[in-house]
C-alpha cells in the first residue's frame, strides 16, 4: 500500500502513549482520520506512529510543531511518511490450512 500524501511519520514516541492519546493531541491541528502505532510481537509500542489526515496542511503544521520537540523527555522526529507502516516487517501473513472454510466465520462455501 502506498502512503497517502497526508500521512505523518512520528518517531521516538514515549512507549506509554496510546492511539487515543496521540489522536487527541493531533486532532487540534486538523481532521485526523487514523493513528497507527505499530506494536512488536509482545504487543509493546515500537515508539513510532503513522497519522493520516484528511488534508495535507495539518500534516505540515504537525511536522513544524513537533519535529525536534520534547515529549515526556524524548525528542520527537516528524516527517511526511515514505511508507505507511505496511512494509514487510509489519505484515504478518497468516496461513490458512483449511481453505474449504471461510477464514472469518468458519462456514463452508464462502470462498
PDB file of C-alpha atoms in Angstrom:
ATOM      1  CA  UNK A   1       0.000   0.000   0.000  1.00  0.00           C
ATOM      2  CA  UNK A   2       1.271   3.446  -0.863  1.00  0.00           C
ATOM      3  CA  UNK A   3       1.120   6.125   1.806  1.00  0.00           C
ATOM      4  CA  UNK A   4      -1.310   8.950   1.481  1.00  0.00           C
ATOM      5  CA  UNK A   5       0.123  12.365   0.726  1.00  0.00           C
ATOM      6  CA  UNK A   6      -1.350  13.414   4.069  1.00  0.00           C
ATOM      7  CA  UNK A   7       0.319  10.825   6.334  1.00  0.00           C
ATOM      8  CA  UNK A   8       2.790  11.909   9.017  1.00  0.00           C
ATOM      9  CA  UNK A   9       5.503   9.641  10.402  1.00  0.00           C
ATOM     10  CA  UNK A  10       6.358  10.342  14.059  1.00  0.00           C
ATOM     11  CA  UNK A  11       9.354   8.646  15.693  1.00  0.00           C
ATOM     12  CA  UNK A  12      10.829   8.422  19.186  1.00  0.00           C
ATOM     13  CA  UNK A  13       7.443   8.485  20.899  1.00  0.00           C
ATOM     14  CA  UNK A  14       7.085   7.538  24.556  1.00  0.00           C
ATOM     15  CA  UNK A  15       6.209   3.840  24.734  1.00  0.00           C
ATOM     16  CA  UNK A  16       3.288   4.527  27.076  1.00  0.00           C
ATOM     17  CA  UNK A  17       1.479   6.703  24.506  1.00  0.00           C
ATOM     18  CA  UNK A  18      -1.699   5.126  23.094  1.00  0.00           C
ATOM     19  CA  UNK A  19      -3.504   5.651  19.778  1.00  0.00           C
ATOM     20  CA  UNK A  20      -6.210   7.640  21.589  1.00  0.00           C
ATOM     21  CA  UNK A  21      -3.670   9.869  23.376  1.00  0.00           C
ATOM     22  CA  UNK A  22      -1.914  10.709  20.125  1.00  0.00           C
ATOM     23  CA  UNK A  23      -5.200  11.184  18.274  1.00  0.00           C
ATOM     24  CA  UNK A  24      -6.327  13.765  20.878  1.00  0.00           C
ATOM     25  CA  UNK A  25      -3.030  15.649  20.501  1.00  0.00           C
ATOM     26  CA  UNK A  26      -3.121  15.644  16.687  1.00  0.00           C
ATOM     27  CA  UNK A  27      -6.837  16.422  16.318  1.00  0.00           C
ATOM     28  CA  UNK A  28      -6.052  20.020  17.332  1.00  0.00           C
ATOM     29  CA  UNK A  29      -4.187  20.515  14.034  1.00  0.00           C
ATOM     30  CA  UNK A  30      -6.941  19.301  11.725  1.00  0.00           C
ATOM     31  CA  UNK A  31      -9.119  16.305  10.928  1.00  0.00           C
ATOM     32  CA  UNK A  32      -7.056  13.281  11.938  1.00  0.00           C
ATOM     33  CA  UNK A  33      -8.611  10.219  10.318  1.00  0.00           C
ATOM     34  CA  UNK A  34      -6.424   7.453  11.710  1.00  0.00           C
ATOM     35  CA  UNK A  35      -3.493   6.960  14.061  1.00  0.00           C
ATOM     36  CA  UNK A  36      -1.480   3.736  13.923  1.00  0.00           C
ATOM     37  CA  UNK A  37       1.167   2.812  16.479  1.00  0.00           C
ATOM     38  CA  UNK A  38       2.889  -0.403  15.336  1.00  0.00           C
ATOM     39  CA  UNK A  39       3.499  -2.961  18.069  1.00  0.00           C
ATOM     40  CA  UNK A  40       6.104  -5.690  18.453  1.00  0.00           C
ATOM     41  CA  UNK A  41       5.347  -9.397  18.912  1.00  0.00           C
ATOM     42  CA  UNK A  42       4.765  -8.825  22.637  1.00  0.00           C
ATOM     43  CA  UNK A  43       2.255  -6.009  21.932  1.00  0.00           C
ATOM     44  CA  UNK A  44       4.581  -3.226  23.104  1.00  0.00           C
ATOM     45  CA  UNK A  45       4.787   0.035  21.214  1.00  0.00           C
ATOM     46  CA  UNK A  46       7.697   0.393  18.796  1.00  0.00           C
ATOM     47  CA  UNK A  47       7.851   4.110  19.617  1.00  0.00           C
ATOM     48  CA  UNK A  48       6.693   5.221  16.164  1.00  0.00           C
ATOM     49  CA  UNK A  49       3.340   6.228  14.698  1.00  0.00           C
ATOM     50  CA  UNK A  50       1.627   6.994  11.419  1.00  0.00           C
ATOM     51  CA  UNK A  51      -1.113   9.630  11.435  1.00  0.00           C
ATOM     52  CA  UNK A  52      -3.423  10.015   8.459  1.00  0.00           C
ATOM     53  CA  UNK A  53      -5.053  13.418   7.997  1.00  0.00           C
ATOM     54  CA  UNK A  54      -7.888  14.425   5.712  1.00  0.00           C
ATOM     55  CA  UNK A  55      -5.775  17.216   4.182  1.00  0.00           C
ATOM     56  CA  UNK A  56      -2.069  17.914   3.714  1.00  0.00           C
ATOM     57  CA  UNK A  57      -1.897  21.285   5.536  1.00  0.00           C
ATOM     58  CA  UNK A  58      -2.406  19.841   9.045  1.00  0.00           C
ATOM     59  CA  UNK A  59       0.452  17.413   8.344  1.00  0.00           C
ATOM     60  CA  UNK A  60       2.816  20.256   7.644  1.00  0.00           C
ATOM     61  CA  UNK A  61       1.704  22.044  10.832  1.00  0.00           C
ATOM     62  CA  UNK A  62       2.257  18.865  12.885  1.00  0.00           C
ATOM     63  CA  UNK A  63       5.742  18.392  11.428  1.00  0.00           C
ATOM     64  CA  UNK A  64       6.685  22.035  12.023  1.00  0.00           C
ATOM     65  CA  UNK A  65       5.308  21.950  15.572  1.00  0.00           C
ATOM     66  CA  UNK A  66       6.636  18.610  16.837  1.00  0.00           C
ATOM     67  CA  UNK A  67       9.886  17.902  14.954  1.00  0.00           C
ATOM     68  CA  UNK A  68      12.734  18.278  17.433  1.00  0.00           C
ATOM     69  CA  UNK A  69      10.416  18.976  20.381  1.00  0.00           C
ATOM     70  CA  UNK A  70      10.446  17.102  23.696  1.00  0.00           C
ATOM     71  CA  UNK A  71       7.554  14.898  24.817  1.00  0.00           C
ATOM     72  CA  UNK A  72       7.958  13.110  28.156  1.00  0.00           C
ATOM     73  CA  UNK A  73      11.739  13.517  27.909  1.00  0.00           C
ATOM     74  CA  UNK A  74      12.025  12.165  24.355  1.00  0.00           C
ATOM     75  CA  UNK A  75      12.948  14.247  21.301  1.00  0.00           C
ATOM     76  CA  UNK A  76      10.363  13.650  18.575  1.00  0.00           C
ATOM     77  CA  UNK A  77      11.183  13.254  14.898  1.00  0.00           C
ATOM     78  CA  UNK A  78       8.417  14.025  12.413  1.00  0.00           C
ATOM     79  CA  UNK A  79       8.273  13.845   8.630  1.00  0.00           C
ATOM     80  CA  UNK A  80       5.926  13.019   5.796  1.00  0.00           C
ATOM     81  CA  UNK A  81       5.579   9.229   5.660  1.00  0.00           C
ATOM     82  CA  UNK A  82       7.531   7.423   2.963  1.00  0.00           C
ATOM     83  CA  UNK A  83       5.532   4.283   3.710  1.00  0.00           C
ATOM     84  CA  UNK A  84       2.532   3.671   5.917  1.00  0.00           C
ATOM     85  CA  UNK A  85       3.848   1.021   8.255  1.00  0.00           C
ATOM     86  CA  UNK A  86       2.786  -1.797   5.977  1.00  0.00           C
ATOM     87  CA  UNK A  87       6.268  -2.800   4.889  1.00  0.00           C
ATOM     88  CA  UNK A  88       7.274  -6.451   5.171  1.00  0.00           C
ATOM     89  CA  UNK A  89       8.361  -6.199   8.791  1.00  0.00           C
ATOM     90  CA  UNK A  90       4.848  -5.101   9.832  1.00  0.00           C
ATOM     91  CA  UNK A  91       2.822  -7.541   7.737  1.00  0.00           C
ATOM     92  CA  UNK A  92       2.196 -10.947   9.217  1.00  0.00           C
ATOM     93  CA  UNK A  93       0.974 -13.421   6.649  1.00  0.00           C
ATOM     94  CA  UNK A  94      -1.483 -15.921   8.020  1.00  0.00           C
ATOM     95  CA  UNK A  95      -1.574 -19.483   6.829  1.00  0.00           C
ATOM     96  CA  UNK A  96      -5.000 -20.967   6.259  1.00  0.00           C
ATOM     97  CA  UNK A  97      -4.514 -24.727   6.088  1.00  0.00           C
ATOM     98  CA  UNK A  98      -8.206 -25.487   5.568  1.00  0.00           C
ATOM     99  CA  UNK A  99      -9.187 -23.462   2.531  1.00  0.00           C
ATOM    100  CA  UNK A 100     -12.626 -25.055   2.258  1.00  0.00           C
ATOM    101  CA  UNK A 101     -13.990 -22.823   5.055  1.00  0.00           C
ATOM    102  CA  UNK A 102     -14.325 -19.065   5.362  1.00  0.00           C
ATOM    103  CA  UNK A 103     -11.339 -17.722   7.318  1.00  0.00           C
ATOM    104  CA  UNK A 104     -13.546 -15.230   9.191  1.00  0.00           C
ATOM    105  CA  UNK A 105     -16.645 -17.192  10.211  1.00  0.00           C
ATOM    106  CA  UNK A 106     -15.656 -20.806   9.557  1.00  0.00           C
ATOM    107  CA  UNK A 107     -18.653 -21.553   7.296  1.00  0.00           C
ATOM    108  CA  UNK A 108     -18.308 -23.744   4.208  1.00  0.00           C
ATOM    109  CA  UNK A 109     -18.676 -22.364   0.678  1.00  0.00           C
ATOM    110  CA  UNK A 110     -17.823 -18.694   1.263  1.00  0.00           C
ATOM    111  CA  UNK A 111     -14.508 -18.535  -0.510  1.00  0.00           C
TER     112      UNK A 111
END
